[in-house]
PDB file of N, CA and C in Angstrom:
ATOM      1  N   UNK C   1      15.313 -10.951 -36.286  1.00  0.00           N
ATOM      2  CA  UNK C   1      14.063 -10.309 -35.914  1.00  0.00           C
ATOM      3  C   UNK C   1      13.847  -9.073 -36.777  1.00  0.00           C
ATOM      4  N   UNK C   2      12.679  -8.939 -37.299  1.00  0.00           N
ATOM      5  CA  UNK C   2      12.364  -7.789 -38.143  1.00  0.00           C
ATOM      6  C   UNK C   2      12.104  -6.549 -37.304  1.00  0.00           C
ATOM      7  N   UNK C   3      11.230  -6.655 -36.357  1.00  0.00           N
ATOM      8  CA  UNK C   3      10.847  -5.510 -35.548  1.00  0.00           C
ATOM      9  C   UNK C   3      11.066  -5.830 -34.073  1.00  0.00           C
ATOM     10  N   UNK C   4      12.299  -5.832 -33.654  1.00  0.00           N
ATOM     11  CA  UNK C   4      12.561  -6.128 -32.244  1.00  0.00           C
ATOM     12  C   UNK C   4      12.483  -4.845 -31.429  1.00  0.00           C
ATOM     13  N   UNK C   5      11.762  -4.912 -30.322  1.00  0.00           N
ATOM     14  CA  UNK C   5      11.647  -3.762 -29.426  1.00  0.00           C
ATOM     15  C   UNK C   5      12.598  -3.960 -28.259  1.00  0.00           C
ATOM     16  N   UNK C   6      13.161  -2.865 -27.822  1.00  0.00           N
ATOM     17  CA  UNK C   6      14.038  -2.911 -26.671  1.00  0.00           C
ATOM     18  C   UNK C   6      13.197  -3.107 -25.416  1.00  0.00           C
ATOM     19  N   UNK C   7      13.675  -3.954 -24.527  1.00  0.00           N
ATOM     20  CA  UNK C   7      12.951  -4.227 -23.279  1.00  0.00           C
ATOM     21  C   UNK C   7      12.957  -2.982 -22.391  1.00  0.00           C
ATOM     22  N   UNK C   8      11.794  -2.574 -21.910  1.00  0.00           N
ATOM     23  CA  UNK C   8      11.668  -1.427 -21.022  1.00  0.00           C
ATOM     24  C   UNK C   8      11.908  -1.906 -19.596  1.00  0.00           C
ATOM     25  N   UNK C   9      12.822  -1.249 -18.861  1.00  0.00           N
ATOM     26  CA  UNK C   9      13.069  -1.673 -17.484  1.00  0.00           C
ATOM     27  C   UNK C   9      11.829  -1.496 -16.600  1.00  0.00           C
ATOM     28  N   UNK C  10      11.656  -2.414 -15.675  1.00  0.00           N
ATOM     29  CA  UNK C  10      10.518  -2.341 -14.749  1.00  0.00           C
ATOM     30  C   UNK C  10      10.764  -1.259 -13.702  1.00  0.00           C
ATOM     31  N   UNK C  11       9.697  -0.543 -13.345  1.00  0.00           N
ATOM     32  CA  UNK C  11       9.781   0.441 -12.272  1.00  0.00           C
ATOM     33  C   UNK C  11       9.764  -0.342 -10.963  1.00  0.00           C
ATOM     34  N   UNK C  12      10.896  -0.379 -10.278  1.00  0.00           N
ATOM     35  CA  UNK C  12      11.028  -1.163  -9.045  1.00  0.00           C
ATOM     36  C   UNK C  12      11.080  -0.298  -7.789  1.00  0.00           C
ATOM     37  N   UNK C  13      11.280   1.014  -7.970  1.00  0.00           N
ATOM     38  CA  UNK C  13      11.417   1.903  -6.814  1.00  0.00           C
ATOM     39  C   UNK C  13      10.515   3.113  -6.976  1.00  0.00           C
ATOM     40  N   UNK C  14      10.108   3.686  -5.826  1.00  0.00           N
ATOM     41  CA  UNK C  14       9.181   4.814  -5.847  1.00  0.00           C
ATOM     42  C   UNK C  14       9.525   5.789  -4.728  1.00  0.00           C
ATOM     43  N   UNK C  15       9.559   7.061  -5.085  1.00  0.00           N
ATOM     44  CA  UNK C  15       9.594   8.134  -4.095  1.00  0.00           C
ATOM     45  C   UNK C  15       8.175   8.691  -4.115  1.00  0.00           C
ATOM     46  N   UNK C  16       7.395   8.355  -3.101  1.00  0.00           N
ATOM     47  CA  UNK C  16       5.973   8.647  -3.089  1.00  0.00           C
ATOM     48  C   UNK C  16       5.635  10.111  -2.880  1.00  0.00           C
ATOM     49  N   UNK C  17       4.411  10.454  -3.256  1.00  0.00           N
ATOM     50  CA  UNK C  17       3.897  11.814  -3.066  1.00  0.00           C
ATOM     51  C   UNK C  17       3.912  12.148  -1.575  1.00  0.00           C
ATOM     52  N   UNK C  18       4.382  13.349  -1.253  1.00  0.00           N
ATOM     53  CA  UNK C  18       4.488  13.770   0.136  1.00  0.00           C
ATOM     54  C   UNK C  18       5.811  13.374   0.778  1.00  0.00           C
ATOM     55  N   UNK C  19       6.606  12.578   0.075  1.00  0.00           N
ATOM     56  CA  UNK C  19       7.902  12.138   0.596  1.00  0.00           C
ATOM     57  C   UNK C  19       8.985  13.106   0.146  1.00  0.00           C
ATOM     58  N   UNK C  20       9.973  13.331   1.013  1.00  0.00           N
ATOM     59  CA  UNK C  20      11.071  14.228   0.707  1.00  0.00           C
ATOM     60  C   UNK C  20      12.383  13.488   0.963  1.00  0.00           C
ATOM     61  N   UNK C  21      13.254  13.457  -0.046  1.00  0.00           N
ATOM     62  CA  UNK C  21      14.548  12.786   0.058  1.00  0.00           C
ATOM     63  C   UNK C  21      15.632  13.835  -0.074  1.00  0.00           C
ATOM     64  N   UNK C  22      16.624  13.789   0.830  1.00  0.00           N
ATOM     65  CA  UNK C  22      17.773  14.703   0.778  1.00  0.00           C
ATOM     66  C   UNK C  22      19.038  13.884   0.635  1.00  0.00           C
ATOM     67  N   UNK C  23      19.839  14.223  -0.385  1.00  0.00           N
ATOM     68  CA  UNK C  23      21.071  13.494  -0.654  1.00  0.00           C
ATOM     69  C   UNK C  23      20.999  12.798  -1.993  1.00  0.00           C
ATOM     70  N   UNK C  24      22.129  12.208  -2.397  1.00  0.00           N
ATOM     71  CA  UNK C  24      22.180  11.523  -3.691  1.00  0.00           C
ATOM     72  C   UNK C  24      21.331  10.259  -3.667  1.00  0.00           C
ATOM     73  N   UNK C  25      20.592  10.046  -4.746  1.00  0.00           N
ATOM     74  CA  UNK C  25      19.716   8.895  -4.884  1.00  0.00           C
ATOM     75  C   UNK C  25      20.191   8.097  -6.090  1.00  0.00           C
ATOM     76  N   UNK C  26      20.646   6.850  -5.876  1.00  0.00           N
ATOM     77  CA  UNK C  26      21.057   5.999  -6.992  1.00  0.00           C
ATOM     78  C   UNK C  26      20.075   4.847  -7.101  1.00  0.00           C
ATOM     79  N   UNK C  27      19.884   4.351  -8.324  1.00  0.00           N
ATOM     80  CA  UNK C  27      18.920   3.276  -8.551  1.00  0.00           C
ATOM     81  C   UNK C  27      19.333   2.445  -9.749  1.00  0.00           C
ATOM     82  N   UNK C  28      18.754   1.257  -9.847  1.00  0.00           N
ATOM     83  CA  UNK C  28      18.915   0.425 -11.035  1.00  0.00           C
ATOM     84  C   UNK C  28      17.524   0.111 -11.572  1.00  0.00           C
ATOM     85  N   UNK C  29      17.463  -0.332 -12.791  1.00  0.00           N
ATOM     86  CA  UNK C  29      16.211  -0.620 -13.493  1.00  0.00           C
ATOM     87  C   UNK C  29      15.357   0.642 -13.627  1.00  0.00           C
ATOM     88  N   UNK C  30      14.253   0.745 -12.867  1.00  0.00           N
ATOM     89  CA  UNK C  30      13.355   1.884 -13.023  1.00  0.00           C
ATOM     90  C   UNK C  30      13.022   2.549 -11.704  1.00  0.00           C
ATOM     91  N   UNK C  31      12.819   3.862 -11.754  1.00  0.00           N
ATOM     92  CA  UNK C  31      12.445   4.653 -10.581  1.00  0.00           C
ATOM     93  C   UNK C  31      11.389   5.656 -10.990  1.00  0.00           C
ATOM     94  N   UNK C  32      10.357   5.792 -10.153  1.00  0.00           N
ATOM     95  CA  UNK C  32       9.323   6.812 -10.346  1.00  0.00           C
ATOM     96  C   UNK C  32       9.384   7.751  -9.151  1.00  0.00           C
ATOM     97  N   UNK C  33       9.383   9.060  -9.444  1.00  0.00           N
ATOM     98  CA  UNK C  33       9.401  10.064  -8.387  1.00  0.00           C
ATOM     99  C   UNK C  33       8.081  10.834  -8.434  1.00  0.00           C
ATOM    100  N   UNK C  34       7.355  10.796  -7.308  1.00  0.00           N
ATOM    101  CA  UNK C  34       6.120  11.566  -7.156  1.00  0.00           C
ATOM    102  C   UNK C  34       6.294  12.637  -6.082  1.00  0.00           C
ATOM    103  N   UNK C  35       7.367  12.547  -5.295  1.00  0.00           N
ATOM    104  CA  UNK C  35       7.623  13.488  -4.211  1.00  0.00           C
ATOM    105  C   UNK C  35       8.719  14.471  -4.589  1.00  0.00           C
ATOM    106  N   UNK C  36       9.548  14.840  -3.587  1.00  0.00           N
ATOM    107  CA  UNK C  36      10.623  15.810  -3.798  1.00  0.00           C
ATOM    108  C   UNK C  36      11.971  15.176  -3.487  1.00  0.00           C
ATOM    109  N   UNK C  37      12.963  15.490  -4.316  1.00  0.00           N
ATOM    110  CA  UNK C  37      14.324  15.028  -4.096  1.00  0.00           C
ATOM    111  C   UNK C  37      15.235  16.244  -4.129  1.00  0.00           C
ATOM    112  N   UNK C  38      16.022  16.426  -3.065  1.00  0.00           N
ATOM    113  CA  UNK C  38      17.023  17.481  -2.985  1.00  0.00           C
ATOM    114  C   UNK C  38      18.390  16.820  -3.051  1.00  0.00           C
ATOM    115  N   UNK C  39      18.874  16.626  -4.250  1.00  0.00           N
ATOM    116  CA  UNK C  39      20.134  15.933  -4.490  1.00  0.00           C
ATOM    117  C   UNK C  39      20.096  15.294  -5.862  1.00  0.00           C
ATOM    118  N   UNK C  40      21.203  14.706  -6.269  1.00  0.00           N
ATOM    119  CA  UNK C  40      21.305  14.093  -7.592  1.00  0.00           C
ATOM    120  C   UNK C  40      20.548  12.766  -7.641  1.00  0.00           C
ATOM    121  N   UNK C  41      19.968  12.469  -8.802  1.00  0.00           N
ATOM    122  CA  UNK C  41      19.276  11.198  -9.048  1.00  0.00           C
ATOM    123  C   UNK C  41      20.017  10.526 -10.192  1.00  0.00           C
ATOM    124  N   UNK C  42      20.732   9.441  -9.883  1.00  0.00           N
ATOM    125  CA  UNK C  42      21.648   8.822 -10.845  1.00  0.00           C
ATOM    126  C   UNK C  42      21.329   7.335 -11.001  1.00  0.00           C
ATOM    127  N   UNK C  43      21.197   6.887 -12.253  1.00  0.00           N
ATOM    128  CA  UNK C  43      21.017   5.464 -12.534  1.00  0.00           C
ATOM    129  C   UNK C  43      22.378   4.782 -12.509  1.00  0.00           C
ATOM    130  N   UNK C  44      22.435   3.624 -11.861  1.00  0.00           N
ATOM    131  CA  UNK C  44      23.690   2.873 -11.777  1.00  0.00           C
ATOM    132  C   UNK C  44      24.102   2.376 -13.157  1.00  0.00           C
ATOM    133  N   UNK C  45      23.164   1.819 -13.906  1.00  0.00           N
ATOM    134  CA  UNK C  45      23.426   1.346 -15.265  1.00  0.00           C
ATOM    135  C   UNK C  45      22.643   2.238 -16.218  1.00  0.00           C
ATOM    136  N   UNK C  46      23.257   3.344 -16.609  1.00  0.00           N
ATOM    137  CA  UNK C  46      22.580   4.382 -17.379  1.00  0.00           C
ATOM    138  C   UNK C  46      21.800   3.917 -18.587  1.00  0.00           C
ATOM    139  N   UNK C  47      22.402   3.093 -19.436  1.00  0.00           N
ATOM    140  CA  UNK C  47      21.743   2.754 -20.697  1.00  0.00           C
ATOM    141  C   UNK C  47      20.545   1.827 -20.514  1.00  0.00           C
ATOM    142  N   UNK C  48      20.489   1.083 -19.402  1.00  0.00           N
ATOM    143  CA  UNK C  48      19.376   0.154 -19.182  1.00  0.00           C
ATOM    144  C   UNK C  48      18.527   0.583 -17.992  1.00  0.00           C
ATOM    145  N   UNK C  49      18.175   1.846 -17.955  1.00  0.00           N
ATOM    146  CA  UNK C  49      17.407   2.356 -16.824  1.00  0.00           C
ATOM    147  C   UNK C  49      16.319   3.307 -17.297  1.00  0.00           C
ATOM    148  N   UNK C  50      15.301   3.460 -16.452  1.00  0.00           N
ATOM    149  CA  UNK C  50      14.216   4.391 -16.756  1.00  0.00           C
ATOM    150  C   UNK C  50      13.902   5.210 -15.509  1.00  0.00           C
ATOM    151  N   UNK C  51      13.745   6.510 -15.707  1.00  0.00           N
ATOM    152  CA  UNK C  51      13.389   7.418 -14.619  1.00  0.00           C
ATOM    153  C   UNK C  51      12.147   8.192 -15.031  1.00  0.00           C
ATOM    154  N   UNK C  52      11.122   8.156 -14.180  1.00  0.00           N
ATOM    155  CA  UNK C  52       9.888   8.894 -14.431  1.00  0.00           C
ATOM    156  C   UNK C  52       9.734   9.933 -13.322  1.00  0.00           C
ATOM    157  N   UNK C  53       9.637  11.203 -13.720  1.00  0.00           N
ATOM    158  CA  UNK C  53       9.409  12.299 -12.781  1.00  0.00           C
ATOM    159  C   UNK C  53       8.001  12.800 -13.066  1.00  0.00           C
ATOM    160  N   UNK C  54       7.079  12.486 -12.154  1.00  0.00           N
ATOM    161  CA  UNK C  54       5.663  12.742 -12.412  1.00  0.00           C
ATOM    162  C   UNK C  54       5.308  14.219 -12.282  1.00  0.00           C
ATOM    163  N   UNK C  55       4.067  14.503 -12.596  1.00  0.00           N
ATOM    164  CA  UNK C  55       3.552  15.877 -12.629  1.00  0.00           C
ATOM    165  C   UNK C  55       3.722  16.621 -11.298  1.00  0.00           C
ATOM    166  N   UNK C  56       3.590  15.935 -10.180  1.00  0.00           N
ATOM    167  CA  UNK C  56       3.671  16.583  -8.868  1.00  0.00           C
ATOM    168  C   UNK C  56       5.083  16.565  -8.288  1.00  0.00           C
ATOM    169  N   UNK C  57       6.031  15.943  -8.976  1.00  0.00           N
ATOM    170  CA  UNK C  57       7.380  15.754  -8.452  1.00  0.00           C
ATOM    171  C   UNK C  57       8.264  16.978  -8.669  1.00  0.00           C
ATOM    172  N   UNK C  58       9.266  17.096  -7.760  1.00  0.00           N
ATOM    173  CA  UNK C  58      10.284  18.141  -7.876  1.00  0.00           C
ATOM    174  C   UNK C  58      11.642  17.521  -7.593  1.00  0.00           C
ATOM    175  N   UNK C  59      12.607  17.795  -8.464  1.00  0.00           N
ATOM    176  CA  UNK C  59      13.981  17.341  -8.261  1.00  0.00           C
ATOM    177  C   UNK C  59      14.877  18.557  -8.321  1.00  0.00           C
ATOM    178  N   UNK C  60      15.692  18.745  -7.276  1.00  0.00           N
ATOM    179  CA  UNK C  60      16.651  19.842  -7.216  1.00  0.00           C
ATOM    180  C   UNK C  60      18.039  19.217  -7.216  1.00  0.00           C
ATOM    181  N   UNK C  61      18.574  18.969  -8.410  1.00  0.00           N
ATOM    182  CA  UNK C  61      19.871  18.318  -8.544  1.00  0.00           C
ATOM    183  C   UNK C  61      20.004  17.728  -9.937  1.00  0.00           C
ATOM    184  N   UNK C  62      21.129  17.079 -10.173  1.00  0.00           N
ATOM    185  CA  UNK C  62      21.400  16.462 -11.477  1.00  0.00           C
ATOM    186  C   UNK C  62      20.572  15.194 -11.635  1.00  0.00           C
ATOM    187  N   UNK C  63      20.091  14.971 -12.867  1.00  0.00           N
ATOM    188  CA  UNK C  63      19.317  13.781 -13.206  1.00  0.00           C
ATOM    189  C   UNK C  63      20.069  13.057 -14.318  1.00  0.00           C
ATOM    190  N   UNK C  64      20.312  11.744 -14.130  1.00  0.00           N
ATOM    191  CA  UNK C  64      21.021  10.968 -15.163  1.00  0.00           C
ATOM    192  C   UNK C  64      20.459   9.553 -15.213  1.00  0.00           C
ATOM    193  N   UNK C  65      19.987   9.159 -16.409  1.00  0.00           N
ATOM    194  CA  UNK C  65      19.459   7.809 -16.642  1.00  0.00           C
ATOM    195  C   UNK C  65      19.410   7.552 -18.145  1.00  0.00           C
ATOM    196  N   UNK C  66      19.099   6.324 -18.526  1.00  0.00           N
ATOM    197  CA  UNK C  66      18.995   5.973 -19.940  1.00  0.00           C
ATOM    198  C   UNK C  66      17.774   6.605 -20.590  1.00  0.00           C
ATOM    199  N   UNK C  67      16.599   6.295 -20.069  1.00  0.00           N
ATOM    200  CA  UNK C  67      15.329   6.818 -20.581  1.00  0.00           C
ATOM    201  C   UNK C  67      14.744   7.686 -19.472  1.00  0.00           C
ATOM    202  N   UNK C  68      14.580   8.965 -19.741  1.00  0.00           N
ATOM    203  CA  UNK C  68      14.075   9.911 -18.739  1.00  0.00           C
ATOM    204  C   UNK C  68      12.759  10.494 -19.231  1.00  0.00           C
ATOM    205  N   UNK C  69      11.718  10.401 -18.403  1.00  0.00           N
ATOM    206  CA  UNK C  69      10.417  10.991 -18.706  1.00  0.00           C
ATOM    207  C   UNK C  69      10.142  12.026 -17.621  1.00  0.00           C
ATOM    208  N   UNK C  70       9.939  13.287 -18.040  1.00  0.00           N
ATOM    209  CA  UNK C  70       9.703  14.365 -17.079  1.00  0.00           C
ATOM    210  C   UNK C  70       8.343  14.997 -17.350  1.00  0.00           C
ATOM    211  N   UNK C  71       7.517  15.071 -16.307  1.00  0.00           N
ATOM    212  CA  UNK C  71       6.253  15.789 -16.387  1.00  0.00           C
ATOM    213  C   UNK C  71       6.112  16.705 -15.172  1.00  0.00           C
ATOM    214  N   UNK C  72       7.179  16.796 -14.380  1.00  0.00           N
ATOM    215  CA  UNK C  72       7.199  17.645 -13.196  1.00  0.00           C
ATOM    216  C   UNK C  72       8.285  18.698 -13.336  1.00  0.00           C
ATOM    217  N   UNK C  73       8.923  19.046 -12.208  1.00  0.00           N
ATOM    218  CA  UNK C  73       9.919  20.124 -12.205  1.00  0.00           C
ATOM    219  C   UNK C  73      11.305  19.563 -11.884  1.00  0.00           C
ATOM    220  N   UNK C  74      12.293  19.979 -12.677  1.00  0.00           N
ATOM    221  CA  UNK C  74      13.689  19.632 -12.431  1.00  0.00           C
ATOM    222  C   UNK C  74      14.495  20.918 -12.451  1.00  0.00           C
ATOM    223  N   UNK C  75      15.280  21.139 -11.393  1.00  0.00           N
ATOM    224  CA  UNK C  75      16.200  22.272 -11.314  1.00  0.00           C
ATOM    225  C   UNK C  75      17.601  21.703 -11.227  1.00  0.00           C
ATOM    226  N   UNK C  76      18.228  21.585 -12.387  1.00  0.00           N
ATOM    227  CA  UNK C  76      19.558  21.011 -12.487  1.00  0.00           C
ATOM    228  C   UNK C  76      19.734  20.388 -13.861  1.00  0.00           C
ATOM    229  N   UNK C  77      20.946  19.940 -14.180  1.00  0.00           N
ATOM    230  CA  UNK C  77      21.187  19.345 -15.499  1.00  0.00           C
ATOM    231  C   UNK C  77      20.507  17.980 -15.636  1.00  0.00           C
ATOM    232  N   UNK C  78      20.105  17.676 -16.866  1.00  0.00           N
ATOM    233  CA  UNK C  78      19.468  16.394 -17.173  1.00  0.00           C
ATOM    234  C   UNK C  78      20.303  15.703 -18.244  1.00  0.00           C
ATOM    235  N   UNK C  79      20.707  14.458 -17.974  1.00  0.00           N
ATOM    236  CA  UNK C  79      21.494  13.684 -18.925  1.00  0.00           C
ATOM    237  C   UNK C  79      20.751  12.386 -19.195  1.00  0.00           C
ATOM    238  N   UNK C  80      20.404  12.181 -20.461  1.00  0.00           N
ATOM    239  CA  UNK C  80      19.707  10.965 -20.870  1.00  0.00           C
ATOM    240  C   UNK C  80      20.573  10.248 -21.893  1.00  0.00           C
ATOM    241  N   UNK C  81      20.968   9.005 -21.580  1.00  0.00           N
ATOM    242  CA  UNK C  81      21.818   8.243 -22.494  1.00  0.00           C
ATOM    243  C   UNK C  81      21.073   7.812 -23.749  1.00  0.00           C
ATOM    244  N   UNK C  82      19.757   7.789 -23.697  1.00  0.00           N
ATOM    245  CA  UNK C  82      18.967   7.365 -24.852  1.00  0.00           C
ATOM    246  C   UNK C  82      17.868   8.382 -25.170  1.00  0.00           C
ATOM    247  N   UNK C  83      16.697   8.217 -24.550  1.00  0.00           N
ATOM    248  CA  UNK C  83      15.534   9.040 -24.880  1.00  0.00           C
ATOM    249  C   UNK C  83      15.160   9.949 -23.716  1.00  0.00           C
ATOM    250  N   UNK C  84      14.969  11.226 -24.020  1.00  0.00           N
ATOM    251  CA  UNK C  84      14.469  12.193 -23.049  1.00  0.00           C
ATOM    252  C   UNK C  84      13.097  12.641 -23.515  1.00  0.00           C
ATOM    253  N   UNK C  85      12.076  12.400 -22.678  1.00  0.00           N
ATOM    254  CA  UNK C  85      10.709  12.814 -22.986  1.00  0.00           C
ATOM    255  C   UNK C  85      10.316  13.947 -22.051  1.00  0.00           C
ATOM    256  N   UNK C  86       9.971  15.094 -22.622  1.00  0.00           N
ATOM    257  CA  UNK C  86       9.469  16.221 -21.845  1.00  0.00           C
ATOM    258  C   UNK C  86       7.966  16.292 -22.087  1.00  0.00           C
ATOM    259  N   UNK C  87       7.198  15.872 -21.102  1.00  0.00           N
ATOM    260  CA  UNK C  87       5.744  15.827 -21.183  1.00  0.00           C
ATOM    261  C   UNK C  87       5.168  17.247 -21.068  1.00  0.00           C
ATOM    262  N   UNK C  88       3.870  17.439 -21.317  1.00  0.00           N
ATOM    263  CA  UNK C  88       3.275  18.782 -21.366  1.00  0.00           C
ATOM    264  C   UNK C  88       3.469  19.654 -20.124  1.00  0.00           C
ATOM    265  N   UNK C  89       3.575  19.075 -18.932  1.00  0.00           N
ATOM    266  CA  UNK C  89       3.715  19.891 -17.725  1.00  0.00           C
ATOM    267  C   UNK C  89       5.156  19.921 -17.205  1.00  0.00           C
ATOM    268  N   UNK C  90       6.104  19.499 -18.023  1.00  0.00           N
ATOM    269  CA  UNK C  90       7.519  19.490 -17.629  1.00  0.00           C
ATOM    270  C   UNK C  90       8.043  20.914 -17.500  1.00  0.00           C
ATOM    271  N   UNK C  91       8.841  21.139 -16.446  1.00  0.00           N
ATOM    272  CA  UNK C  91       9.514  22.417 -16.209  1.00  0.00           C
ATOM    273  C   UNK C  91      10.957  22.094 -15.863  1.00  0.00           C
ATOM    274  N   UNK C  92      11.884  22.377 -16.781  1.00  0.00           N
ATOM    275  CA  UNK C  92      13.291  22.057 -16.568  1.00  0.00           C
ATOM    276  C   UNK C  92      14.095  23.345 -16.584  1.00  0.00           C
ATOM    277  N   UNK C  93      14.870  23.566 -15.515  1.00  0.00           N
ATOM    278  CA  UNK C  93      15.786  24.694 -15.438  1.00  0.00           C
ATOM    279  C   UNK C  93      17.183  24.102 -15.324  1.00  0.00           C
ATOM    280  N   UNK C  94      17.883  24.065 -16.425  1.00  0.00           N
ATOM    281  CA  UNK C  94      19.219  23.466 -16.472  1.00  0.00           C
ATOM    282  C   UNK C  94      19.498  22.945 -17.866  1.00  0.00           C
ATOM    283  N   UNK C  95      20.748  22.668 -18.129  1.00  0.00           N
ATOM    284  CA  UNK C  95      21.138  22.154 -19.436  1.00  0.00           C
ATOM    285  C   UNK C  95      20.716  20.695 -19.578  1.00  0.00           C
ATOM    286  N   UNK C  96      20.399  20.286 -20.811  1.00  0.00           N
ATOM    287  CA  UNK C  96      20.011  18.901 -21.066  1.00  0.00           C
ATOM    288  C   UNK C  96      20.894  18.300 -22.154  1.00  0.00           C
ATOM    289  N   UNK C  97      21.203  17.011 -21.950  1.00  0.00           N
ATOM    290  CA  UNK C  97      21.980  16.257 -22.938  1.00  0.00           C
ATOM    291  C   UNK C  97      21.236  14.953 -23.189  1.00  0.00           C
ATOM    292  N   UNK C  98      21.129  14.551 -24.447  1.00  0.00           N
ATOM    293  CA  UNK C  98      20.293  13.396 -24.798  1.00  0.00           C
ATOM    294  C   UNK C  98      20.743  12.826 -26.127  1.00  0.00           C
ATOM    295  N   UNK C  99      20.306  11.599 -26.397  1.00  0.00           N
ATOM    296  CA  UNK C  99      20.508  10.964 -27.697  1.00  0.00           C
ATOM    297  C   UNK C  99      19.324  11.325 -28.605  1.00  0.00           C
ATOM    298  N   UNK C 100      18.096  11.191 -28.064  1.00  0.00           N
ATOM    299  CA  UNK C 100      16.861  11.514 -28.783  1.00  0.00           C
ATOM    300  C   UNK C 100      15.978  12.324 -27.845  1.00  0.00           C
ATOM    301  N   UNK C 101      15.347  13.389 -28.363  1.00  0.00           N
ATOM    302  CA  UNK C 101      14.468  14.236 -27.563  1.00  0.00           C
ATOM    303  C   UNK C 101      13.055  14.189 -28.115  1.00  0.00           C
ATOM    304  N   UNK C 102      12.094  14.013 -27.208  1.00  0.00           N
ATOM    305  CA  UNK C 102      10.672  14.096 -27.553  1.00  0.00           C
ATOM    306  C   UNK C 102      10.074  15.152 -26.630  1.00  0.00           C
ATOM    307  N   UNK C 103       9.695  16.296 -27.194  1.00  0.00           N
ATOM    308  CA  UNK C 103       9.193  17.412 -26.389  1.00  0.00           C
ATOM    309  C   UNK C 103       7.756  17.731 -26.789  1.00  0.00           C
ATOM    310  N   UNK C 104       6.859  17.624 -25.831  1.00  0.00           N
ATOM    311  CA  UNK C 104       5.439  17.851 -26.078  1.00  0.00           C
ATOM    312  C   UNK C 104       5.104  19.334 -25.938  1.00  0.00           C
ATOM    313  N   UNK C 105       4.063  19.807 -26.614  1.00  0.00           N
ATOM    314  CA  UNK C 105       3.627  21.196 -26.463  1.00  0.00           C
ATOM    315  C   UNK C 105       3.274  21.466 -24.999  1.00  0.00           C
ATOM    316  N   UNK C 106       3.728  22.603 -24.488  1.00  0.00           N
ATOM    317  CA  UNK C 106       3.476  22.980 -23.096  1.00  0.00           C
ATOM    318  C   UNK C 106       4.688  22.796 -22.211  1.00  0.00           C
ATOM    319  N   UNK C 107       5.618  21.932 -22.600  1.00  0.00           N
ATOM    320  CA  UNK C 107       6.829  21.717 -21.812  1.00  0.00           C
ATOM    321  C   UNK C 107       7.715  22.960 -21.883  1.00  0.00           C
ATOM    322  N   UNK C 108       8.342  23.303 -20.747  1.00  0.00           N
ATOM    323  CA  UNK C 108       9.228  24.476 -20.695  1.00  0.00           C
ATOM    324  C   UNK C 108      10.637  24.028 -20.339  1.00  0.00           C
ATOM    325  N   UNK C 109      11.607  24.615 -21.049  1.00  0.00           N
ATOM    326  CA  UNK C 109      13.002  24.298 -20.823  1.00  0.00           C
ATOM    327  C   UNK C 109      13.803  25.588 -20.794  1.00  0.00           C
ATOM    328  N   UNK C 110      14.518  25.840 -19.700  1.00  0.00           N
ATOM    329  CA  UNK C 110      15.378  27.013 -19.564  1.00  0.00           C
ATOM    330  C   UNK C 110      16.806  26.496 -19.392  1.00  0.00           C
ATOM    331  N   UNK C 111      17.509  26.341 -20.498  1.00  0.00           N
ATOM    332  CA  UNK C 111      18.862  25.803 -20.485  1.00  0.00           C
ATOM    333  C   UNK C 111      19.306  25.516 -21.904  1.00  0.00           C
ATOM    334  N   UNK C 112      20.494  24.958 -22.031  1.00  0.00           N
ATOM    335  CA  UNK C 112      21.036  24.613 -23.353  1.00  0.00           C
ATOM    336  C   UNK C 112      20.736  23.181 -23.694  1.00  0.00           C
ATOM    337  N   UNK C 113      20.481  22.955 -24.991  1.00  0.00           N
ATOM    338  CA  UNK C 113      20.239  21.609 -25.501  1.00  0.00           C
ATOM    339  C   UNK C 113      21.527  21.068 -26.072  1.00  0.00           C
TER     340      UNK C 113
END
């Protein structure tokens, strides 16, 4: 194959807006967070997972997944096994580790890269 694209995992789980989760949250494939999570958010299979933290979402804890897209607020370390995307309204307070970083203008990061 000349131009093979990696398959993007399907978003199969959702923490909806107005919802609040306390405790560790583990998932496989894809997860979208629109609400609040007080605890770690960990992908079971890191390299083949996607986590989307939307503009209205808040996570207070460690975040770990293969492909991480943040447009909301994270207070804790972020670990991305592949691609970390910080969208324009992203607010991250904590250290980040990644393979590839895509940071849009307007995103704020208070931590070590």
